[in-house]
Coordinates of C-alpha atoms in Angstrom, one line a residue:
M1 CA -85.3 94.4 97.1
T2 CA -83.4 91.8 99.4
L3 CA -79.9 90.7 99.0
L4 CA -81.0 87.2 97.9
A5 CA -83.4 88.8 95.3
Q6 CA -80.3 91.0 94.1
A7 CA -78.0 88.1 93.7
P8 CA -78.6 86.8 90.3
S9 CA -78.5 90.1 88.5
A10 CA -75.4 91.2 90.5
C11 CA -73.5 88.1 89.7
L12 CA -73.2 88.8 86.0
H13 CA -72.9 92.7 86.7
Q14 CA -70.0 92.3 89.2
I15 CA -67.9 90.2 86.7
L16 CA -68.4 92.7 83.8
L17 CA -67.2 95.4 86.0
T18 CA -63.7 94.1 87.0
T19 CA -60.6 94.6 85.5
A20 CA -59.0 92.3 82.7
S21 CA -55.9 91.3 84.9
E22 CA -56.4 88.0 87.1
G23 CA -55.6 88.7 90.7
S24 CA -56.9 92.1 90.6
A25 CA -58.4 93.8 93.7
P26 CA -62.3 93.6 94.1
P27 CA -63.9 96.4 92.2
S28 CA -64.5 99.5 93.9
A29 CA -67.8 101.7 93.5
T30 CA -65.6 104.8 92.5
G31 CA -64.1 103.0 89.3
R32 CA -67.2 101.3 88.0
S33 CA -68.1 104.0 85.3
S34 CA -64.6 104.0 83.7
K35 CA -64.4 102.5 80.2
A36 CA -61.4 100.4 81.0
R37 CA -63.7 98.4 83.4
L38 CA -66.1 97.5 80.4
E39 CA -63.2 96.1 78.5
V40 CA -63.8 92.7 79.5
P41 CA -61.8 89.9 77.7
R42 CA -63.5 86.8 76.3
R43 CA -62.3 84.8 79.2
Q44 CA -63.9 86.8 81.6
M45 CA -67.3 86.9 79.6
V46 CA -67.3 83.2 79.6
S47 CA -66.6 83.2 83.5
A48 CA -69.3 85.6 84.0
G49 CA -71.8 83.6 82.0
A50 CA -70.8 80.5 84.0
L51 CA -71.3 82.4 87.1
A52 CA -74.8 83.6 85.8
L53 CA -75.7 80.1 85.0
C54 CA -75.2 79.0 88.5
C55 CA -77.3 81.7 90.1
W56 CA -80.1 81.5 87.7
R57 CA -80.4 77.7 87.8
T58 CA -83.4 77.4 90.1
P59 CA -86.1 79.9 89.5
V60 CA -88.0 78.6 92.4
P61 CA -85.5 77.9 95.0
V62 CA -85.6 75.1 97.7
C63 CA -84.1 77.2 100.5
A64 CA -86.0 80.4 99.9
S65 CA -89.3 78.6 100.3
L66 CA -88.6 77.6 104.0
D67 CA -90.3 79.6 106.6
T68 CA -87.6 81.5 108.4
P69 CA -84.0 82.7 108.0
T70 CA -83.3 79.9 110.9
Q71 CA -84.9 77.2 108.8
R72 CA -82.9 78.2 105.6
D73 CA -79.6 78.1 107.5
S74 CA -80.3 74.9 108.9
A75 CA -81.5 73.4 105.6
I76 CA -78.1 74.4 103.9
N77 CA -76.0 73.3 107.0
G78 CA -77.8 70.0 107.4
A79 CA -79.1 70.6 110.8
S80 CA -82.7 70.4 112.2
S81 CA -85.1 73.4 111.7
S82 CA -86.7 75.5 114.4
S83 CA -89.8 73.6 113.8
G84 CA -88.0 70.0 114.9
A85 CA -88.1 68.7 111.6
P86 CA -85.0 67.5 110.0
A87 CA -83.8 70.0 107.4
S88 CA -82.8 67.4 105.0
R89 CA -86.5 66.2 105.0
Q90 CA -87.4 69.8 104.3
I91 CA -85.3 70.0 101.3
N92 CA -86.3 66.4 100.3
N93 CA -90.0 67.8 100.3
Q94 CA -89.0 70.9 98.4
Y95 CA -87.3 68.6 95.5
D96 CA -90.6 66.3 95.5
K97 CA -92.7 69.5 94.7
Y98 CA -90.8 70.6 91.7
A99 CA -89.4 67.1 90.3
A100 CA -91.8 67.3 87.4
Q101 CA -90.1 70.4 86.3
Y102 CA -86.6 70.1 87.5
D103 CA -85.1 69.2 83.9
Q104 CA -86.2 72.5 82.9
L105 CA -84.3 74.1 85.7
D106 CA -81.2 71.9 85.6
A107 CA -80.6 71.9 81.6
G108 CA -82.1 73.6 78.8
A109 CA -80.5 76.5 76.4
A110 CA -78.2 77.8 79.0
A111 CA -76.5 74.6 79.8
D112 CA -76.1 73.9 76.2
A113 CA -74.5 77.3 75.5
F114 CA -71.8 76.3 78.1
G115 CA -71.0 73.0 77.1
I116 CA -72.4 71.1 80.1
P117 CA -74.3 68.3 77.9
K118 CA -70.9 67.6 76.3
L119 CA -69.3 67.2 79.8
R120 CA -71.8 65.0 81.0
R121 CA -71.6 62.8 77.8
T122 CA -67.7 62.7 78.4
L123 CA -68.1 61.5 82.0
I124 CA -71.0 59.2 81.7
G125 CA -69.5 57.5 78.5
A126 CA -66.6 56.5 81.0
A127 CA -68.7 54.4 83.3
Y128 CA -68.5 50.6 83.1
G129 CA -69.5 47.2 84.7
Q130 CA -71.8 47.6 87.8
V131 CA -72.5 51.4 88.3
L132 CA -74.2 53.4 91.0
E133 CA -75.3 56.8 90.3
V134 CA -75.9 58.7 93.4
A135 CA -78.4 61.7 93.6
I136 CA -79.7 60.4 90.2
G137 CA -82.8 62.9 90.5
T138 CA -84.9 62.6 87.5
G139 CA -82.6 60.4 85.3
I140 CA -81.0 63.0 83.2
N141 CA -77.9 61.0 82.6
L142 CA -79.9 57.8 81.7
P143 CA -79.7 58.4 77.7
L144 CA -75.8 58.7 78.1
Y145 CA -74.8 55.4 79.6
N146 CA -73.1 53.2 77.2
R147 CA -75.3 49.9 77.0
Q148 CA -72.2 47.7 75.7
Q149 CA -70.2 49.0 78.9
V150 CA -72.5 49.0 81.7
Q151 CA -73.9 45.9 83.0
Q152 CA -76.3 47.3 85.5
L153 CA -77.0 50.9 86.7
T154 CA -78.2 51.4 90.5
G155 CA -79.8 55.0 90.8
L156 CA -80.2 56.2 94.4
D157 CA -81.9 59.7 95.5
A158 CA -83.2 60.8 98.7
S159 CA -86.1 62.3 96.9
Q160 CA -89.1 60.1 96.1
G161 CA -90.5 62.6 93.6
M162 CA -87.4 62.8 91.6
L163 CA -87.3 59.0 91.6
D164 CA -90.9 58.7 90.3
E165 CA -89.7 61.0 87.4
A166 CA -86.6 58.9 86.9
E167 CA -88.9 55.8 86.9
A168 CA -90.8 57.3 84.0
K169 CA -87.8 58.1 82.0
V170 CA -86.7 54.5 82.3
Q171 CA -89.3 53.3 80.0
H172 CA -88.4 55.6 77.1
E173 CA -84.4 56.1 77.7
G174 CA -83.6 53.0 79.5
P175 CA -84.1 50.1 77.0
G176 CA -80.7 47.9 77.0
L177 CA -79.9 48.9 80.3
Q178 CA -80.6 47.3 83.5
I179 CA -81.6 49.8 86.1
S180 CA -82.6 49.5 89.7
L181 CA -83.9 52.8 91.5
R182 CA -84.1 53.2 95.3
Q183 CA -84.3 55.8 97.8
G184 CA -81.5 56.5 100.1
N185 CA -79.1 58.7 102.0
V186 CA -75.6 59.2 100.3
E187 CA -74.0 60.0 103.4
S188 CA -75.2 56.3 104.6
L189 CA -75.2 54.1 101.4
P190 CA -77.3 51.0 101.8
F191 CA -74.6 48.9 99.9
A192 CA -71.8 46.5 100.9
D193 CA -68.3 47.2 100.5
D194 CA -66.8 47.0 97.4
S195 CA -70.0 46.7 95.5
F196 CA -69.5 49.0 92.4
D197 CA -66.9 49.3 89.5
C198 CA -68.1 52.8 89.0
V199 CA -69.8 55.5 91.4
V200 CA -71.3 58.6 89.5
D201 CA -72.5 61.9 90.7
T202 CA -73.1 64.9 88.6
F203 CA -73.6 68.6 89.9
S204 CA -74.7 67.3 93.5
M205 CA -71.6 67.5 95.9
C206 CA -72.4 71.0 96.3
V207 CA -75.7 70.3 98.0
F208 CA -74.8 67.4 100.2
P209 CA -74.9 68.6 103.7
N210 CA -71.7 66.5 104.5
P211 CA -69.9 66.2 101.2
L212 CA -67.0 64.5 102.7
Q213 CA -68.9 61.9 104.3
A214 CA -70.6 61.2 100.9
L215 CA -67.4 61.0 99.3
K216 CA -65.9 58.6 101.9
E217 CA -69.3 56.6 101.4
M218 CA -68.7 56.4 97.5
A219 CA -65.1 55.3 98.2
R220 CA -66.4 52.4 100.5
V221 CA -68.7 50.9 98.2
L222 CA -66.3 51.5 95.0
S223 CA -64.4 48.3 94.1
P224 CA -60.4 48.5 94.7
S225 CA -59.8 49.0 91.2
G226 CA -63.0 50.9 90.6
K227 CA -63.4 54.5 89.3
L228 CA -65.2 57.5 90.7
L229 CA -66.7 59.7 88.2
L230 CA -67.8 63.3 89.1
L231 CA -68.9 66.4 87.3
E232 CA -68.9 69.1 90.0
H233 CA -69.0 73.0 90.8
S234 CA -65.7 73.8 92.3
R235 CA -63.8 77.0 93.3
S236 CA -61.9 78.6 90.6
S237 CA -58.3 78.8 90.8
S238 CA -58.6 82.5 89.4
P239 CA -58.0 84.8 92.5
L240 CA -60.8 87.1 91.4
L241 CA -63.5 84.5 90.3
G242 CA -62.5 82.6 93.6
W243 CA -63.0 85.3 95.7
Y244 CA -66.1 86.2 94.2
Q245 CA -67.4 82.6 95.0
D246 CA -66.6 83.0 98.5
V247 CA -68.5 86.0 98.8
T248 CA -71.6 85.1 97.0
T249 CA -71.9 81.4 98.4
P250 CA -74.4 82.4 101.1
A251 CA -76.8 84.1 99.0
V252 CA -76.1 81.4 96.1
A253 CA -76.7 78.6 98.6
A254 CA -80.0 80.1 99.8
M255 CA -81.3 80.9 96.2
G256 CA -80.0 77.6 94.6
K257 CA -80.8 74.5 96.5
G258 CA -78.4 74.8 99.1
C259 CA -75.3 74.7 96.5
R260 CA -72.2 75.7 98.0
W261 CA -70.5 76.4 94.7
N262 CA -67.0 77.3 96.1
Q263 CA -66.0 73.9 97.5
D264 CA -62.3 72.8 97.3
L265 CA -62.9 69.6 95.5
S266 CA -59.3 68.5 95.4
S267 CA -59.0 68.9 99.2
L268 CA -62.3 66.9 99.5
L269 CA -60.9 64.0 97.2
A270 CA -57.7 64.1 99.1
Q271 CA -59.5 63.8 102.6
A272 CA -61.7 61.0 101.4
Q273 CA -58.5 58.9 100.4
L274 CA -59.2 59.1 96.5
K275 CA -56.7 59.7 94.1
P276 CA -57.7 61.7 90.9
T277 CA -56.4 60.3 87.6
K278 CA -58.1 63.0 85.7
L279 CA -58.9 66.6 86.5
Q280 CA -60.6 68.6 83.7
T281 CA -61.7 72.0 84.5
S282 CA -64.1 74.3 82.5
L283 CA -65.4 77.7 82.6
A284 CA -62.6 79.0 84.3
G285 CA -62.3 76.5 87.0
V286 CA -66.0 77.0 88.4
I287 CA -66.9 73.4 86.8
T288 CA -64.6 70.3 87.3
L289 CA -64.6 66.8 85.8
V290 CA -63.0 63.9 87.9
E291 CA -62.1 60.6 87.4
A292 CA -60.8 59.0 90.8
Q293 CA -59.8 55.9 92.3
R294 CA -59.1 54.8 96.0
M295 CA -55.7 55.2 97.3

């Protein structure tokens, strides 16, 4: 069994075998059988569950289906593959292939158990006016927009297959909301400066090849008084969990759509000249809800 195949089960197992105190050194193999290491406090269990959710969120991983390790590395880093085709195009092709099953992969009972739908409702409920949702995917957030607050929603995604699913969803879940969908690149948004009152993204920053450039583009199209709304993976402030995210990021990225789940979200926001007005962490800090404005 390869390291990538072992990653999901190792994710939960590793945390369950840690000591209870935050900041403990990484667990050693010699101490794994001790009773003390199995007495895990509730917060560690919640964190372990969150980590397991992230590891298992894509049963048919995008990057694992690329032909060679070089192609997988190129896709994760946003470079060209050994075949000469842009890696971003390869990833888009993979999203196209499983677009019809995407909602089952990115939602469901596991997400419910960890409160992800509630976080989505909180975030999307704050949107108002002219709204841009980047990486809208299949339109999983469409039912959550407040029809009394949102004048028009523009949805952008790199994958036409995902947009086709979103278009079908608009017919059932979009009444009362003016919606426009278009294909495009978040790192080069096809909109004029100061175009939107709100820009929204949920769980996509970790897969953008250049998340800083994506944030700069979101800031550019945001009005001076507008609001950036993010719900993202982030590096935990817990030393143990942060360490675990760091060491498992290469495997998680290869298994889960190129997701780099240890990103320093606060640093990225500062570099993009965005000032948080609200930061709400969940699941020991591996998920962060952000409301921010341009500096």
